[in-house]
Amino acid sequence: MAIKAPPSTAVDSASNSEKASSSASEPAEEKLGTTTGTEAATASMGDYGGPEYQNLEEGLPRIENLRKVSIIPLIFLIFYEVSGGPFGIEDSVQAAGPLLAIVGFFVFPFIWSIPEALITAELGTMFPENGGYVVWVSSALGPFWGFQQGWMKWLSGVIDNALYPVLFLDYLKSGIPALGGGLPRTFAVLILTVALTYMNYRGLTIVGWVAVCLGVFSLLPFIVMGLVAIPKLKPKRWLVVDLRIVDWNLYLNTLFWNLNYWDSISTLAGEVDNPKKTLPKALLYAVVLVVISYLYPILAGTGAVPLNRDLWTDGYFSDIAKIVGGAWLSWWIQGASALSNMGMFVTEMSSDSYQLLGMAERGMLPELFSKRSRHGTPLVGILFSASGVLLLSWMSFQEIVAAENFLYCFGMILEFIAFIKLRMKYPNVPRPYKIPLGTVGCVLMLLPPTALICVVLVLSSYKVMFVSLGAMVIGLVLYPGLRFVEKKRWLRFYVSADLPEFGAPESENNAETLLLGLDKPKKLVVSASTRLMQCCCDE
């Protein structure tokens, strides 16, 4: 890496770029800057109204050689980040019966999924880099809360990923009883984790197209099951409900777990081809795909088979398939479950590991987390995420879901606050995609999901609450600990110049900094950025 140019040089070049672009965009006070060190020097690369954000990335040697993810793989990456198919939704019927389960998967997307997807589309296109929601929160609330966001969301993602080997083995244990527990199950989790981690290491484009193939194969048996079940359907079975015996905690946690994580794709935005246009479209198509993939099989299963709520637990769809179609369909669904869990594992690990890479590129984590393998993948991030999965794989399905949801809720609260604050503080900054609501409308849109967050938190068990709060305390201590390590120079931190920087106001003294610095020495590489900035100005 080249050494950063003197602050005065960087600022002078930045000012020239700013003057060239300010006449065609919003007023200077609405432009956004980036502090670059203790001197608070700002290297501008134009504002949001100027050249395409991702085009600035493509001129950098490290980025240009990496293949970008197109819209079809991106849809299935989102699909697997959020869903992966109807595997794991059976607990909703056990908790509340058919009617509430059906209503839940129809209504819940309007309360939670669509607002979260809309926020992801707006902020993900505004900040198309791998830090994702960490950059959003850092921009609005400062680096401390950005780090807390990154810690909670990464940990909830790792907890979520620990679930997929559990689900995989739960679906196979009916055919292979030895996988139900003991050493065989432990070795199976280890082998699965190593194999799927290696796939992740080989590259995100491979993961994306693998997700497409796995998604098609995973959904096909449910389409067949629904068609075979038509002669046996009795619609009155869909209306069964008994509010006296509803397990609201299990019911809400199951809905919440199966319909959240829309924001996870934001940590891969730096790897997406033309994210400003591709990301919003992919989110829209993925919402439709996810909702249909839940409602269709739950209608078929509850309508074709007499209700026994005790049997509705993870893996029960394979039993339903055997009842309505025979053993061949049951085995097909079990195989689809296995492959679906592979898809969810590799996509979740991609999101988690690229998040760590993005945080390292913004100086929040040591430089070693920004190292890429020869395939362009974040090697250290993948190893850390895989280790977390192995450490947490001993937890039960319900414990994993509850703990993950608890941490995820706090992360979403920070996202909501950051979204509203950015709307209020920078209302005129161009956004490639913008939710067609004003600030008041956005606040009203977020009231139902915020109320839902409060309900999920209140219904958490004391065990889950204690473990989750303990994890949050670790994050509060970890941030100053890393700053101390950097001060002592035990580890190297830096801010990557591969990331395009936002436009600075004409006067450095009145600059409103969006991406706040960490008030620490940083080694920056801006020579390539400066050349790109000058080229953009010449154009």
Coordinates of C-alpha atoms in Angstrom, one line a residue:
M1 CA 0.0 0.0 0.0
A2 CA 1.1 3.5 -0.7
I3 CA 1.5 6.0 2.0
K4 CA -1.1 8.7 2.4
A5 CA -0.4 12.0 0.8
P6 CA 0.1 15.0 3.2
P7 CA -3.2 16.3 4.5
S8 CA -3.0 19.6 2.8
T9 CA -2.6 17.9 -0.6
A10 CA -5.5 15.6 -0.1
V11 CA -7.7 18.5 1.0
D12 CA -6.7 20.7 -1.9
S13 CA -7.5 17.9 -4.4
A14 CA -10.8 17.2 -2.6
S15 CA -11.7 20.8 -2.7
N16 CA -11.2 20.9 -6.5
S17 CA -13.4 17.9 -6.9
E18 CA -16.1 19.3 -4.6
K19 CA -16.2 22.6 -6.5
A20 CA -16.5 20.7 -9.8
S21 CA -19.5 18.7 -8.6
S22 CA -21.3 21.1 -6.3
S23 CA -22.8 23.2 -9.1
A24 CA -24.7 20.2 -10.3
S25 CA -26.0 18.9 -7.0
E26 CA -27.3 19.9 -3.6
P27 CA -26.1 22.8 -1.5
A28 CA -22.7 22.5 0.1
E29 CA -24.1 22.2 3.6
E30 CA -25.8 18.9 2.7
K31 CA -22.7 17.2 1.3
L32 CA -21.0 14.5 3.3
G33 CA -17.4 14.2 4.4
T34 CA -15.1 11.6 5.9
T35 CA -12.5 12.3 8.6
T36 CA -9.3 10.5 7.8
G37 CA -7.2 10.7 11.0
T38 CA -6.2 12.9 13.9
E39 CA -5.7 15.8 11.5
A40 CA -9.3 15.3 10.3
A41 CA -8.2 15.7 6.7
T42 CA -11.0 15.1 4.2
A43 CA -10.4 13.5 0.8
S44 CA -13.5 14.1 -1.2
M45 CA -14.5 11.9 -4.1
G46 CA -17.7 13.8 -5.1
D47 CA -21.1 13.8 -3.6
Y48 CA -24.1 11.5 -4.0
G49 CA -25.3 13.6 -6.9
G50 CA -22.0 13.0 -8.8
P51 CA -20.5 10.0 -10.4
E52 CA -21.8 6.5 -9.6
Y53 CA -20.5 5.3 -6.3
Q54 CA -19.6 1.8 -7.5
N55 CA -17.8 3.1 -10.6
L56 CA -15.2 4.7 -8.3
E57 CA -14.5 1.3 -6.7
E58 CA -14.0 -0.4 -10.1
G59 CA -10.8 1.5 -10.8
L60 CA -9.0 0.1 -7.8
P61 CA -6.8 -2.9 -8.6
R62 CA -8.0 -5.0 -5.7
I63 CA -11.7 -4.6 -6.5
E64 CA -11.7 -4.7 -10.3
N65 CA -10.5 -8.3 -10.5
L66 CA -13.4 -9.6 -8.4
R67 CA -16.6 -10.8 -10.0
K68 CA -19.7 -9.0 -8.9
V69 CA -23.0 -10.6 -7.9
S70 CA -25.8 -10.1 -10.4
I71 CA -29.6 -9.9 -9.7
I72 CA -30.6 -13.5 -9.9
P73 CA -28.0 -14.9 -7.5
L74 CA -28.7 -11.8 -5.3
I75 CA -32.4 -12.7 -5.0
F76 CA -31.5 -16.2 -3.8
L77 CA -28.8 -14.9 -1.5
I78 CA -31.5 -12.7 0.2
F79 CA -33.9 -15.7 0.1
Y80 CA -31.4 -17.8 2.0
E81 CA -30.4 -15.0 4.4
V82 CA -34.1 -14.7 5.4
S83 CA -35.7 -18.0 4.7
G84 CA -34.3 -20.9 2.7
G85 CA -37.7 -22.4 2.4
P86 CA -40.4 -23.6 4.9
F87 CA -38.0 -25.7 7.0
G88 CA -38.5 -24.6 10.6
I89 CA -41.9 -23.0 10.3
E90 CA -43.6 -26.1 11.8
D91 CA -43.3 -24.7 15.3
S92 CA -45.7 -21.9 14.5
V93 CA -48.6 -24.5 14.1
Q94 CA -47.6 -26.3 17.3
A95 CA -47.5 -23.0 19.2
A96 CA -50.8 -21.4 17.9
G97 CA -52.6 -23.8 15.6
P98 CA -53.3 -23.5 11.8
L99 CA -55.3 -20.3 11.7
L100 CA -52.9 -18.1 13.6
A101 CA -49.9 -19.7 11.7
I102 CA -51.5 -18.9 8.4
V103 CA -52.5 -15.4 9.5
G104 CA -49.1 -14.8 11.0
F105 CA -47.1 -15.6 7.8
F106 CA -49.5 -13.4 5.8
V107 CA -49.7 -10.4 8.1
F108 CA -46.2 -10.4 9.6
P109 CA -44.4 -9.4 6.4
F110 CA -46.4 -6.1 6.4
I111 CA -45.5 -5.4 10.0
W112 CA -41.8 -6.4 9.8
S113 CA -40.4 -7.7 6.6
I114 CA -41.5 -5.0 4.2
P115 CA -40.4 -2.1 6.4
E116 CA -37.0 -3.7 7.0
A117 CA -36.6 -4.5 3.3
L118 CA -37.4 -0.9 2.4
I119 CA -34.9 0.5 4.9
T120 CA -32.3 -1.9 3.6
A121 CA -33.0 -0.7 0.0
E122 CA -32.6 3.0 0.9
L123 CA -29.6 2.8 3.2
G124 CA -28.0 -0.1 1.3
T125 CA -27.9 1.9 -1.9
M126 CA -26.9 5.1 -0.1
F127 CA -23.9 3.2 1.4
P128 CA -23.1 0.4 -1.0
E129 CA -20.2 -1.1 0.8
N130 CA -19.5 -4.2 2.9
G131 CA -19.9 -2.6 6.3
G132 CA -23.7 -2.4 5.7
Y133 CA -25.7 -1.6 8.7
V134 CA -22.5 -0.9 10.7
V135 CA -21.8 2.1 8.4
W136 CA -25.4 3.3 8.7
V137 CA -25.3 3.4 12.5
S138 CA -21.8 4.8 12.5
S139 CA -22.8 7.6 10.2
A140 CA -25.8 8.6 12.3
L141 CA -24.8 7.8 15.9
G142 CA -21.0 7.6 15.9
P143 CA -18.4 4.8 15.8
F144 CA -19.1 3.6 19.3
W145 CA -22.7 2.6 18.5
G146 CA -21.6 1.5 15.0
F147 CA -19.3 -1.0 16.7
Q148 CA -22.0 -2.2 19.1
Q149 CA -24.3 -2.7 16.1
G150 CA -21.6 -4.7 14.4
W151 CA -21.0 -6.8 17.4
M152 CA -24.6 -7.6 18.1
K153 CA -25.6 -8.3 14.5
W154 CA -22.5 -10.4 13.9
L155 CA -23.1 -12.4 17.1
S156 CA -26.8 -12.9 16.2
G157 CA -25.8 -14.0 12.7
V158 CA -23.3 -16.6 14.1
I159 CA -26.0 -17.8 16.5
D160 CA -28.4 -18.1 13.6
N161 CA -25.8 -20.0 11.6
A162 CA -25.3 -22.5 14.4
L163 CA -29.0 -23.5 13.8
Y164 CA -28.6 -24.9 10.4
P165 CA -26.5 -27.9 11.2
V166 CA -29.1 -28.6 14.0
L167 CA -32.0 -28.4 11.5
F168 CA -30.1 -30.5 9.0
L169 CA -29.5 -33.3 11.4
D170 CA -33.1 -33.1 12.8
Y171 CA -34.4 -33.7 9.3
L172 CA -32.1 -36.7 8.7
K173 CA -32.4 -38.4 12.1
S174 CA -35.7 -40.0 11.2
G175 CA -33.8 -41.9 8.5
I176 CA -30.5 -42.1 10.3
P177 CA -31.3 -42.4 14.1
A178 CA -27.6 -42.3 15.1
L179 CA -27.6 -38.6 14.2
G180 CA -30.0 -37.9 17.0
G181 CA -27.2 -37.3 19.6
G182 CA -23.9 -38.3 21.0
L183 CA -20.6 -38.5 19.1
P184 CA -22.1 -39.2 15.7
R185 CA -24.0 -36.0 15.8
T186 CA -21.0 -34.0 17.1
F187 CA -18.8 -35.3 14.3
A188 CA -21.6 -34.6 11.7
V189 CA -21.8 -31.0 12.9
L190 CA -18.0 -30.6 12.6
I191 CA -17.8 -32.2 9.1
L192 CA -20.7 -30.1 7.9
T193 CA -19.2 -26.8 9.2
V194 CA -15.8 -27.5 7.7
A195 CA -17.2 -28.5 4.2
L196 CA -19.6 -25.5 4.0
T197 CA -16.9 -23.1 5.3
Y198 CA -14.6 -24.2 2.4
M199 CA -17.4 -23.5 -0.1
N200 CA -17.7 -20.0 1.3
Y201 CA -13.9 -19.6 1.1
R202 CA -14.0 -20.3 -2.7
G203 CA -16.0 -17.1 -3.6
L204 CA -19.2 -15.2 -3.3
T205 CA -20.2 -15.6 -6.9
I206 CA -20.0 -19.4 -6.5
V207 CA -22.1 -19.1 -3.3
G208 CA -24.7 -17.0 -5.2
W209 CA -25.2 -19.5 -8.1
V210 CA -25.1 -22.5 -5.7
A211 CA -27.9 -20.7 -3.8
V212 CA -29.9 -20.4 -7.0
C213 CA -29.6 -24.2 -7.7
L214 CA -30.3 -25.1 -4.1
G215 CA -33.3 -22.8 -3.9
V216 CA -34.9 -24.3 -7.0
F217 CA -34.3 -27.9 -5.7
S218 CA -35.5 -27.1 -2.2
L219 CA -38.8 -25.6 -3.3
L220 CA -39.7 -28.1 -5.9
P221 CA -40.8 -30.9 -3.5
F222 CA -43.2 -28.5 -1.7
I223 CA -44.8 -27.6 -5.0
V224 CA -45.3 -31.3 -5.7
M225 CA -46.6 -31.9 -2.2
G226 CA -49.1 -29.1 -2.6
L227 CA -50.4 -30.5 -5.9
V228 CA -50.6 -34.1 -4.5
A229 CA -52.4 -32.8 -1.4
I230 CA -55.2 -31.0 -3.4
P231 CA -57.7 -34.0 -3.3
K232 CA -57.2 -34.3 0.4
L233 CA -57.6 -30.7 1.4
K234 CA -60.3 -29.7 3.8
P235 CA -60.4 -25.9 4.2
K236 CA -62.1 -26.0 7.5
R237 CA -58.9 -27.4 9.0
W238 CA -57.3 -24.0 8.3
L239 CA -59.7 -22.3 10.7
V240 CA -58.8 -24.2 13.8
V241 CA -57.7 -21.9 16.7
D242 CA -57.8 -22.0 20.5
L243 CA -56.5 -18.8 22.1
R244 CA -56.4 -20.5 25.5
I245 CA -53.5 -22.7 24.6
V246 CA -51.3 -20.5 22.5
D247 CA -47.6 -20.4 23.2
W248 CA -47.1 -16.7 22.3
N249 CA -43.4 -16.8 22.9
L250 CA -42.7 -19.7 20.6
Y251 CA -45.2 -18.4 18.0
L252 CA -43.7 -14.9 17.8
N253 CA -40.1 -16.1 17.9
T254 CA -40.8 -18.6 15.1
L255 CA -42.5 -15.9 12.9
F256 CA -39.7 -13.4 13.7
W257 CA -36.9 -15.8 13.0
N258 CA -38.4 -16.9 9.7
L259 CA -39.1 -13.4 8.4
N260 CA -36.2 -11.2 9.5
Y261 CA -32.6 -10.6 8.5
W262 CA -33.5 -8.6 5.4
D263 CA -30.7 -6.2 6.2
S264 CA -28.1 -8.9 6.2
I265 CA -27.6 -8.5 2.5
S266 CA -26.3 -4.9 3.1
T267 CA -23.0 -6.3 4.3
L268 CA -22.5 -7.8 0.8
A269 CA -23.4 -4.6 -1.1
G270 CA -19.8 -3.9 -2.0
E271 CA -19.8 -7.2 -3.9
V272 CA -23.0 -6.5 -5.9
D273 CA -23.0 -5.5 -9.5
N274 CA -24.6 -2.0 -9.8
P275 CA -26.1 -2.1 -6.2
K276 CA -28.1 1.1 -6.6
K277 CA -30.4 -0.5 -9.1
T278 CA -29.9 -4.2 -8.4
L279 CA -30.5 -4.2 -4.6
P280 CA -34.0 -2.7 -4.4
K281 CA -35.3 -5.0 -7.2
A282 CA -33.7 -8.1 -5.6
L283 CA -35.3 -7.2 -2.3
L284 CA -38.8 -6.8 -3.8
Y285 CA -38.6 -10.2 -5.6
A286 CA -37.2 -11.9 -2.6
V287 CA -40.1 -10.7 -0.3
V288 CA -42.6 -12.2 -2.7
L289 CA -40.6 -15.4 -3.0
V290 CA -40.2 -15.8 0.8
V291 CA -43.9 -15.2 1.6
I292 CA -45.2 -17.6 -1.0
S293 CA -42.6 -20.3 0.1
Y294 CA -44.2 -20.2 3.6
L295 CA -47.9 -19.9 2.9
Y296 CA -48.1 -22.5 0.2
P297 CA -46.7 -25.5 2.2
I298 CA -48.4 -24.5 5.4
L299 CA -51.8 -24.4 3.7
A300 CA -51.1 -27.8 2.1
G301 CA -49.9 -29.4 5.3
T302 CA -52.6 -28.2 7.6
G303 CA -55.4 -28.7 5.1
A304 CA -54.5 -32.2 4.0
V305 CA -53.6 -33.9 7.3
P306 CA -55.7 -34.1 10.5
L307 CA -54.3 -31.7 13.1
N308 CA -52.1 -33.0 15.9
R309 CA -50.2 -30.0 17.2
D310 CA -47.7 -32.0 19.2
L311 CA -46.3 -33.4 16.0
W312 CA -45.8 -30.0 14.4
T313 CA -42.1 -29.5 15.1
D314 CA -39.1 -29.0 12.9
G315 CA -38.9 -31.9 10.4
Y316 CA -42.6 -32.6 10.4
F317 CA -43.1 -31.6 6.7
S318 CA -41.2 -34.8 5.7
D319 CA -43.8 -36.8 7.6
I320 CA -46.7 -34.9 5.9
A321 CA -45.1 -35.6 2.5
K322 CA -45.0 -39.3 3.3
I323 CA -48.7 -39.2 4.3
V324 CA -49.9 -37.4 1.2
G325 CA -47.4 -38.6 -1.4
G326 CA -45.5 -41.6 -0.1
A327 CA -41.9 -42.3 1.0
W328 CA -40.3 -41.0 -2.2
L329 CA -41.7 -37.5 -1.5
S330 CA -40.7 -37.7 2.1
W331 CA -37.1 -38.5 1.2
W332 CA -37.1 -35.7 -1.4
I333 CA -38.1 -33.2 1.3
Q334 CA -35.5 -34.5 3.6
G335 CA -32.9 -34.1 0.9
A336 CA -34.2 -30.6 0.1
S337 CA -33.9 -29.7 3.7
A338 CA -30.3 -30.8 3.8
L339 CA -29.5 -28.7 0.8
S340 CA -31.5 -25.8 2.0
N341 CA -29.5 -25.7 5.2
M342 CA -26.3 -25.8 3.2
G343 CA -27.6 -22.7 1.3
M344 CA -28.6 -20.9 4.5
F345 CA -25.2 -21.7 6.1
V346 CA -23.0 -20.4 3.3
T347 CA -25.0 -17.3 2.7
E348 CA -25.2 -16.4 6.4
M349 CA -21.5 -17.0 6.8
S350 CA -20.9 -14.7 3.7
S351 CA -22.9 -11.9 5.4
D352 CA -21.1 -12.3 8.7
S353 CA -17.6 -12.5 7.3
Y354 CA -18.0 -9.7 4.8
Q355 CA -19.4 -7.6 7.7
L356 CA -16.1 -8.1 9.6
L357 CA -14.2 -7.2 6.5
G358 CA -16.3 -4.0 6.1
M359 CA -15.7 -3.0 9.7
A360 CA -11.9 -3.6 9.3
E361 CA -11.9 -1.4 6.2
R362 CA -13.5 1.4 8.2
G363 CA -10.9 1.0 11.0
M364 CA -13.2 -0.6 13.6
L365 CA -11.4 -3.9 13.6
P366 CA -7.7 -4.8 13.2
E367 CA -6.3 -4.8 9.6
L368 CA -6.0 -8.6 9.6
F369 CA -9.8 -8.8 9.2
S370 CA -9.6 -7.0 5.9
K371 CA -7.3 -9.6 4.4
R372 CA -8.8 -11.4 1.4
S373 CA -8.0 -14.9 0.1
R374 CA -6.8 -15.5 -3.4
H375 CA -10.5 -16.0 -4.2
G376 CA -11.4 -12.5 -3.0
T377 CA -13.1 -13.8 0.2
P378 CA -12.5 -12.5 3.7
L379 CA -10.4 -15.3 5.1
V380 CA -10.1 -14.2 8.8
G381 CA -13.8 -13.3 8.9
I382 CA -14.8 -16.7 7.6
L383 CA -12.6 -18.5 10.2
F384 CA -14.0 -16.4 13.0
S385 CA -17.6 -17.0 11.9
A386 CA -17.0 -20.8 11.5
S387 CA -15.5 -21.0 15.0
G388 CA -18.5 -19.2 16.5
V389 CA -20.8 -21.7 14.8
L390 CA -18.9 -24.6 16.3
L391 CA -19.0 -23.1 19.8
L392 CA -22.7 -22.5 19.7
S393 CA -23.9 -25.7 17.9
W394 CA -24.7 -27.4 21.3
M395 CA -27.7 -25.2 21.8
S396 CA -31.3 -26.4 21.1
F397 CA -33.4 -25.1 18.3
Q398 CA -35.7 -23.0 20.5
E399 CA -32.7 -21.6 22.5
I400 CA -30.9 -20.6 19.4
V401 CA -33.9 -18.8 17.9
A402 CA -34.7 -17.0 21.1
A403 CA -31.1 -15.8 21.8
E404 CA -30.6 -14.7 18.2
N405 CA -33.9 -12.8 18.2
F406 CA -33.0 -11.0 21.4
L407 CA -29.7 -9.7 20.1
Y408 CA -31.2 -9.0 16.7
C409 CA -33.9 -6.8 18.2
F410 CA -31.4 -4.5 19.8
G411 CA -29.5 -4.2 16.6
M412 CA -32.7 -3.3 14.7
I413 CA -33.5 -0.6 17.3
L414 CA -30.2 1.1 16.4
E415 CA -31.0 0.8 12.7
F416 CA -34.4 2.4 13.1
I417 CA -32.9 5.3 15.0
A418 CA -30.1 5.7 12.5
F419 CA -32.5 5.7 9.6
I420 CA -34.7 8.4 11.0
K421 CA -31.7 10.5 12.1
L422 CA -30.2 10.4 8.7
R423 CA -33.5 11.4 7.2
M424 CA -33.8 14.4 9.5
K425 CA -30.2 15.5 9.4
Y426 CA -29.5 15.0 5.7
P427 CA -33.0 15.3 4.1
N428 CA -31.7 16.7 0.8
V429 CA -28.9 14.2 0.2
P430 CA -29.7 12.3 -3.0
R431 CA -30.6 8.7 -2.3
P432 CA -30.5 6.2 -5.3
Y433 CA -33.6 4.6 -3.8
K434 CA -35.8 6.4 -1.4
I435 CA -38.9 5.1 0.5
P436 CA -41.8 7.2 -0.9
L437 CA -42.6 8.6 2.5
G438 CA -41.7 11.7 4.4
T439 CA -40.0 11.6 7.8
V440 CA -43.3 11.5 9.7
G441 CA -44.5 8.7 7.4
C442 CA -41.3 6.7 8.1
V443 CA -41.8 7.1 11.8
L444 CA -45.3 5.8 11.6
M445 CA -44.1 2.9 9.4
L446 CA -41.6 1.9 12.1
L447 CA -44.1 2.0 15.0
P448 CA -45.5 -1.5 14.5
P449 CA -42.1 -3.2 14.1
T450 CA -40.8 -1.3 17.2
A451 CA -43.8 -2.5 19.2
L452 CA -43.1 -6.1 18.0
I453 CA -39.5 -5.8 19.1
C454 CA -40.7 -4.8 22.6
V455 CA -43.1 -7.8 22.7
V456 CA -40.3 -10.2 21.6
L457 CA -38.0 -8.8 24.3
V458 CA -40.5 -9.0 27.0
L459 CA -41.5 -12.6 26.2
S460 CA -37.9 -13.8 26.3
S461 CA -37.0 -16.3 29.1
Y462 CA -34.7 -15.2 31.9
K463 CA -32.0 -17.6 30.6
V464 CA -32.0 -16.1 27.1
M465 CA -32.2 -12.6 28.5
F466 CA -29.2 -13.2 30.8
V467 CA -27.0 -14.7 28.1
S468 CA -27.9 -12.0 25.6
L469 CA -27.3 -9.1 27.9
G470 CA -24.0 -10.7 28.9
A471 CA -23.0 -10.8 25.2
M472 CA -24.0 -7.1 24.9
V473 CA -21.8 -6.2 27.9
I474 CA -18.9 -7.9 26.1
G475 CA -19.4 -5.5 23.2
L476 CA -19.4 -2.5 25.5
V477 CA -16.0 -3.5 26.9
L478 CA -14.6 -4.7 23.5
Y479 CA -14.7 -1.3 21.8
P480 CA -12.5 0.6 24.3
G481 CA -10.3 -2.5 24.6
L482 CA -9.6 -2.4 20.8
R483 CA -8.9 1.3 21.0
F484 CA -6.4 0.6 23.8
V485 CA -4.8 -2.1 21.7
E486 CA -4.5 0.3 18.8
K487 CA -3.0 3.0 21.1
K488 CA -0.4 0.6 22.2
R489 CA 0.2 -0.4 18.6
W490 CA -0.1 -4.1 19.4
L491 CA -2.3 -4.5 16.3
R492 CA -2.5 -2.4 13.1
F493 CA -5.7 -0.5 12.2
Y494 CA -6.4 1.4 9.0
V495 CA -9.1 2.9 6.9
S496 CA -9.1 1.5 3.4
A497 CA -8.8 3.9 0.4
D498 CA -10.6 1.3 -1.7
L499 CA -13.8 2.8 -0.3
P500 CA -15.0 5.8 -2.1
E501 CA -15.3 8.8 0.2
F502 CA -18.2 11.2 0.3
G503 CA -18.1 14.8 -0.7
A504 CA -16.8 17.4 1.7
P505 CA -18.1 21.0 2.0
E506 CA -16.1 23.8 0.6
S507 CA -14.9 24.9 4.0
E508 CA -13.3 22.3 6.2
N509 CA -14.3 24.3 9.3
N510 CA -18.0 23.9 8.7
A511 CA -17.8 20.3 7.4
E512 CA -20.6 18.1 8.6
T513 CA -19.0 14.7 8.8
L514 CA -21.3 11.8 8.1
L515 CA -18.9 8.9 8.5
L516 CA -17.3 9.8 11.9
G517 CA -13.7 9.1 12.4
L518 CA -12.5 7.1 15.4
D519 CA -10.2 9.8 16.7
K520 CA -7.1 7.8 16.2
P521 CA -4.0 7.6 13.9
K522 CA -4.9 5.9 10.6
K523 CA -2.7 4.9 7.7
L524 CA -4.7 5.7 4.6
V525 CA -4.1 4.9 0.9
V526 CA -5.5 7.8 -1.1
S527 CA -3.2 7.9 -4.2
A528 CA -5.6 5.7 -6.2
S529 CA -8.6 7.5 -4.8
T530 CA -7.1 10.9 -5.8
R531 CA -6.5 9.8 -9.4
L532 CA -10.0 8.5 -9.7
M533 CA -11.4 11.7 -8.2
Q534 CA -9.5 13.8 -10.8
C535 CA -10.7 11.5 -13.6
C536 CA -14.3 11.9 -12.5
C537 CA -13.9 15.7 -12.3
D538 CA -12.4 15.8 -15.8
E539 CA -15.4 13.9 -17.1

